[in-house]
Amino acid sequence: MAISYKKLWKLLIDKDMKKKDLQQLAGISSASITKLGKNENVNTEIIEKICVALKCDVSDIMEMTEED
């Protein structure tokens, strides 16, 4: 199993936001945005900041997927 953040990127599109906007709104580093873009592990604190900033639940931004 692997984690996918595709839901996060779709949510940003729906909200007409760029990754840079999310970075500033959530107060997270560009390194964290890069990790999210590569579906790499990020600290739960980062996930929490994103959810608070976007007023959403964890399940709205990430999901478990089958690894190829």
Coordinates of N, CA, C and O in Angstrom, one line a residue:
M1 N 0.8 -1.2 0.0 CA 0.0 0.0 0.0 C 0.9 1.3 0.0 O 2.0 1.2 0.6
A2 N 0.4 2.3 -0.6 CA 1.1 3.5 -0.7 C 0.1 4.7 -0.5 O -1.1 4.5 -0.7
I3 N 0.6 5.8 -0.2 CA -0.3 7.0 0.0 C -0.2 7.8 -1.2 O 0.8 8.1 -1.8
S4 N -1.4 8.3 -1.6 CA -1.5 9.2 -2.8 C -2.2 10.5 -2.3 O -3.1 10.5 -1.5
Y5 N -1.6 11.6 -2.8 CA -2.1 12.9 -2.5 C -2.9 13.5 -3.7 O -3.1 14.8 -3.8
K6 N -3.3 12.7 -4.7 CA -4.1 13.2 -5.8 C -5.3 14.0 -5.4 O -5.6 15.0 -6.0
K7 N -5.9 13.6 -4.4 CA -7.1 14.3 -3.9 C -6.8 15.7 -3.5 O -7.6 16.6 -3.7
L8 N -5.6 15.9 -2.9 CA -5.2 17.3 -2.5 C -5.0 18.2 -3.7 O -5.5 19.3 -3.7
W9 N -4.4 17.6 -4.8 CA -4.2 18.5 -6.0 C -5.5 18.8 -6.7 O -5.7 19.9 -7.2
K10 N -6.5 17.8 -6.7 CA -7.8 18.1 -7.2 C -8.5 19.1 -6.4 O -9.2 20.0 -7.0
L11 N -8.4 19.1 -5.1 CA -9.0 20.0 -4.2 C -8.5 21.4 -4.5 O -9.2 22.4 -4.5
L12 N -7.2 21.6 -4.7 CA -6.6 22.9 -5.0 C -7.1 23.4 -6.3 O -7.4 24.6 -6.4
I13 N -7.3 22.5 -7.3 CA -7.8 23.0 -8.6 C -9.2 23.5 -8.4 O -9.6 24.5 -8.9
D14 N -10.0 22.7 -7.6 CA -11.4 23.1 -7.3 C -11.5 24.5 -6.6 O -12.4 25.3 -6.9
K15 N -10.5 24.8 -5.8 CA -10.5 26.0 -5.0 C -9.7 27.1 -5.8 O -9.5 28.2 -5.3
D16 N -9.2 26.8 -7.0 CA -8.5 27.7 -7.8 C -7.2 28.2 -7.1 O -6.9 29.4 -7.1
M17 N -6.5 27.3 -6.5 CA -5.3 27.6 -5.7 C -4.1 26.9 -6.4 O -4.2 25.9 -7.0
K18 N -3.0 27.6 -6.2 CA -1.7 27.0 -6.6 C -1.0 26.4 -5.4 O -1.3 26.7 -4.3
K19 N 0.0 25.5 -5.7 CA 0.8 24.9 -4.6 C 1.4 26.0 -3.7 O 1.5 25.9 -2.5
K20 N 1.8 27.1 -4.3 CA 2.4 28.2 -3.6 C 1.4 28.8 -2.6 O 1.8 29.2 -1.5
D21 N 0.2 29.0 -3.1 CA -0.9 29.5 -2.2 C -1.1 28.6 -1.0 O -1.2 29.1 0.1
L22 N -1.1 27.3 -1.2 CA -1.3 26.3 -0.1 C -0.1 26.5 0.8 O -0.3 26.5 2.1
Q23 N 1.1 26.6 0.3 CA 2.3 26.7 1.1 C 2.1 27.9 2.1 O 2.4 27.7 3.3
Q24 N 1.7 29.0 1.6 CA 1.6 30.2 2.4 C 0.4 30.1 3.3 O 0.6 30.5 4.5
L25 N -0.7 29.7 2.9 CA -1.9 29.6 3.7 C -1.7 28.6 4.9 O -2.1 28.9 6.0
A26 N -1.1 27.5 4.6 CA -0.9 26.5 5.6 C 0.4 26.7 6.5 O 0.6 26.1 7.5
G27 N 1.3 27.5 6.0 CA 2.5 27.8 6.7 C 3.4 26.6 6.7 O 4.1 26.3 7.7
I28 N 3.6 26.0 5.5 CA 4.4 24.8 5.4 C 5.6 25.1 4.4 O 5.5 26.1 3.6
S29 N 6.6 24.4 4.5 CA 7.8 24.6 3.6 C 7.6 24.1 2.2 O 6.8 23.3 1.9
S30 N 8.4 24.7 1.3 CA 8.4 24.2 -0.1 C 8.9 22.8 -0.2 O 8.5 22.0 -1.0
A31 N 9.7 22.4 0.8 CA 10.2 21.0 0.8 C 9.0 20.0 1.1 O 8.9 18.9 0.5
S32 N 8.1 20.4 1.9 CA 6.9 19.6 2.2 C 6.0 19.5 1.0 O 5.5 18.5 0.7
I33 N 5.9 20.6 0.3 CA 5.1 20.6 -1.0 C 5.7 19.6 -2.0 O 5.0 18.9 -2.6
T34 N 7.0 19.7 -2.1 CA 7.7 18.8 -3.0 C 7.5 17.3 -2.6 O 7.2 16.5 -3.4
K35 N 7.6 17.0 -1.3 CA 7.3 15.6 -0.8 C 5.9 15.2 -1.2 O 5.7 14.1 -1.6
L36 N 5.0 16.1 -0.9 CA 3.6 15.8 -1.3 C 3.4 15.5 -2.7 O 2.7 14.6 -3.1
G37 N 4.1 16.3 -3.6 CA 4.0 16.1 -5.0 C 4.6 14.8 -5.5 O 4.2 14.2 -6.5
K38 N 5.5 14.2 -4.7 CA 6.1 12.9 -5.0 C 5.5 11.8 -4.3 O 6.0 10.7 -4.3
N39 N 4.4 12.1 -3.6 CA 3.7 11.1 -2.7 C 4.6 10.4 -1.7 O 4.5 9.3 -1.4
E40 N 5.5 11.2 -1.1 CA 6.4 10.8 -0.1 C 5.7 11.0 1.3 O 4.8 11.8 1.4
N41 N 6.3 10.4 2.3 CA 5.7 10.6 3.6 C 6.0 12.0 4.1 O 7.1 12.5 4.0
V42 N 5.0 12.5 4.8 CA 5.2 13.8 5.4 C 4.7 13.7 6.9 O 3.8 12.8 7.2
N43 N 5.1 14.6 7.7 CA 4.7 14.6 9.1 C 3.2 14.8 9.3 O 2.7 15.6 8.5
T44 N 2.6 14.2 10.3 CA 1.2 14.4 10.5 C 0.9 15.9 10.8 O -0.2 16.3 10.6
E45 N 1.8 16.6 11.3 CA 1.7 18.0 11.6 C 1.4 18.8 10.3 O 0.6 19.7 10.3
I46 N 2.1 18.4 9.3 CA 1.9 19.0 8.0 C 0.5 18.7 7.4 O -0.2 19.6 7.0
I47 N 0.1 17.5 7.6 CA -1.3 17.1 7.1 C -2.3 17.9 7.9 O -3.3 18.4 7.3
E48 N -2.1 18.1 9.2 CA -3.0 18.8 10.0 C -3.1 20.3 9.6 O -4.2 20.8 9.4
K49 N -1.9 20.9 9.3 CA -1.9 22.3 8.9 C -2.7 22.5 7.6 O -3.4 23.5 7.4
I50 N -2.5 21.5 6.6 CA -3.2 21.6 5.4 C -4.7 21.5 5.6 O -5.5 22.3 5.0
C51 N -5.1 20.5 6.4 CA -6.6 20.3 6.6 C -7.2 21.6 7.3 O -8.3 22.0 6.9
V52 N -6.5 22.2 8.2 CA -7.0 23.4 8.9 C -7.1 24.5 7.9 O -8.1 25.2 7.8
A53 N -6.0 24.7 7.1 CA -6.0 25.8 6.1 C -7.1 25.6 5.0 O -7.7 26.6 4.6
L54 N -7.4 24.4 4.6 CA -8.4 24.1 3.5 C -9.7 23.8 4.1 O -10.7 23.6 3.4
K55 N -9.8 23.8 5.5 CA -11.1 23.4 6.1 C -11.6 22.1 5.6 O -12.8 22.0 5.1
C56 N -10.8 21.1 5.7 CA -11.2 19.8 5.2 C -10.7 18.7 6.1 O -10.1 18.9 7.1
D57 N -11.1 17.4 5.8 CA -10.7 16.3 6.5 C -9.5 15.6 5.9 O -9.3 15.8 4.7
V58 N -8.8 14.8 6.6 CA -7.7 14.1 6.1 C -8.0 13.2 4.9 O -7.3 13.2 3.9
S59 N -9.2 12.6 4.9 CA -9.7 11.8 3.8 C -9.9 12.6 2.5 O -10.0 12.0 1.4
D60 N -10.1 13.9 2.7 CA -10.3 14.8 1.5 C -9.0 15.1 0.7 O -9.1 15.6 -0.4
I61 N -7.8 14.8 1.3 CA -6.6 15.2 0.7 C -5.7 14.0 0.4 O -4.7 14.1 -0.3
M62 N -5.9 12.8 1.0 CA -5.0 11.7 0.8 C -5.8 10.4 0.9 O -6.9 10.3 1.4
E63 N -5.2 9.4 0.2 CA -5.9 8.0 0.2 C -4.8 7.0 0.1 O -3.7 7.2 -0.4
M64 N -5.2 5.8 0.5 CA -4.3 4.6 0.4 C -4.5 4.0 -1.0 O -5.7 3.9 -1.5
T65 N -3.4 3.7 -1.7 CA -3.6 3.1 -3.0 C -2.7 1.8 -3.1 O -1.8 1.6 -2.3
E66 N -3.0 1.0 -4.1 CA -2.2 -0.3 -4.3 C -0.9 0.1 -5.0 O -0.9 0.9 -5.9
E67 N 0.2 -0.4 -4.5 CA 1.4 -0.2 -5.1 C 1.5 -1.1 -6.4 O 1.0 -2.2 -6.4
D68 N 2.2 -0.6 -7.4 CA 2.4 -1.3 -8.6 C 3.5 -2.3 -8.5 O 4.4 -2.2 -7.8

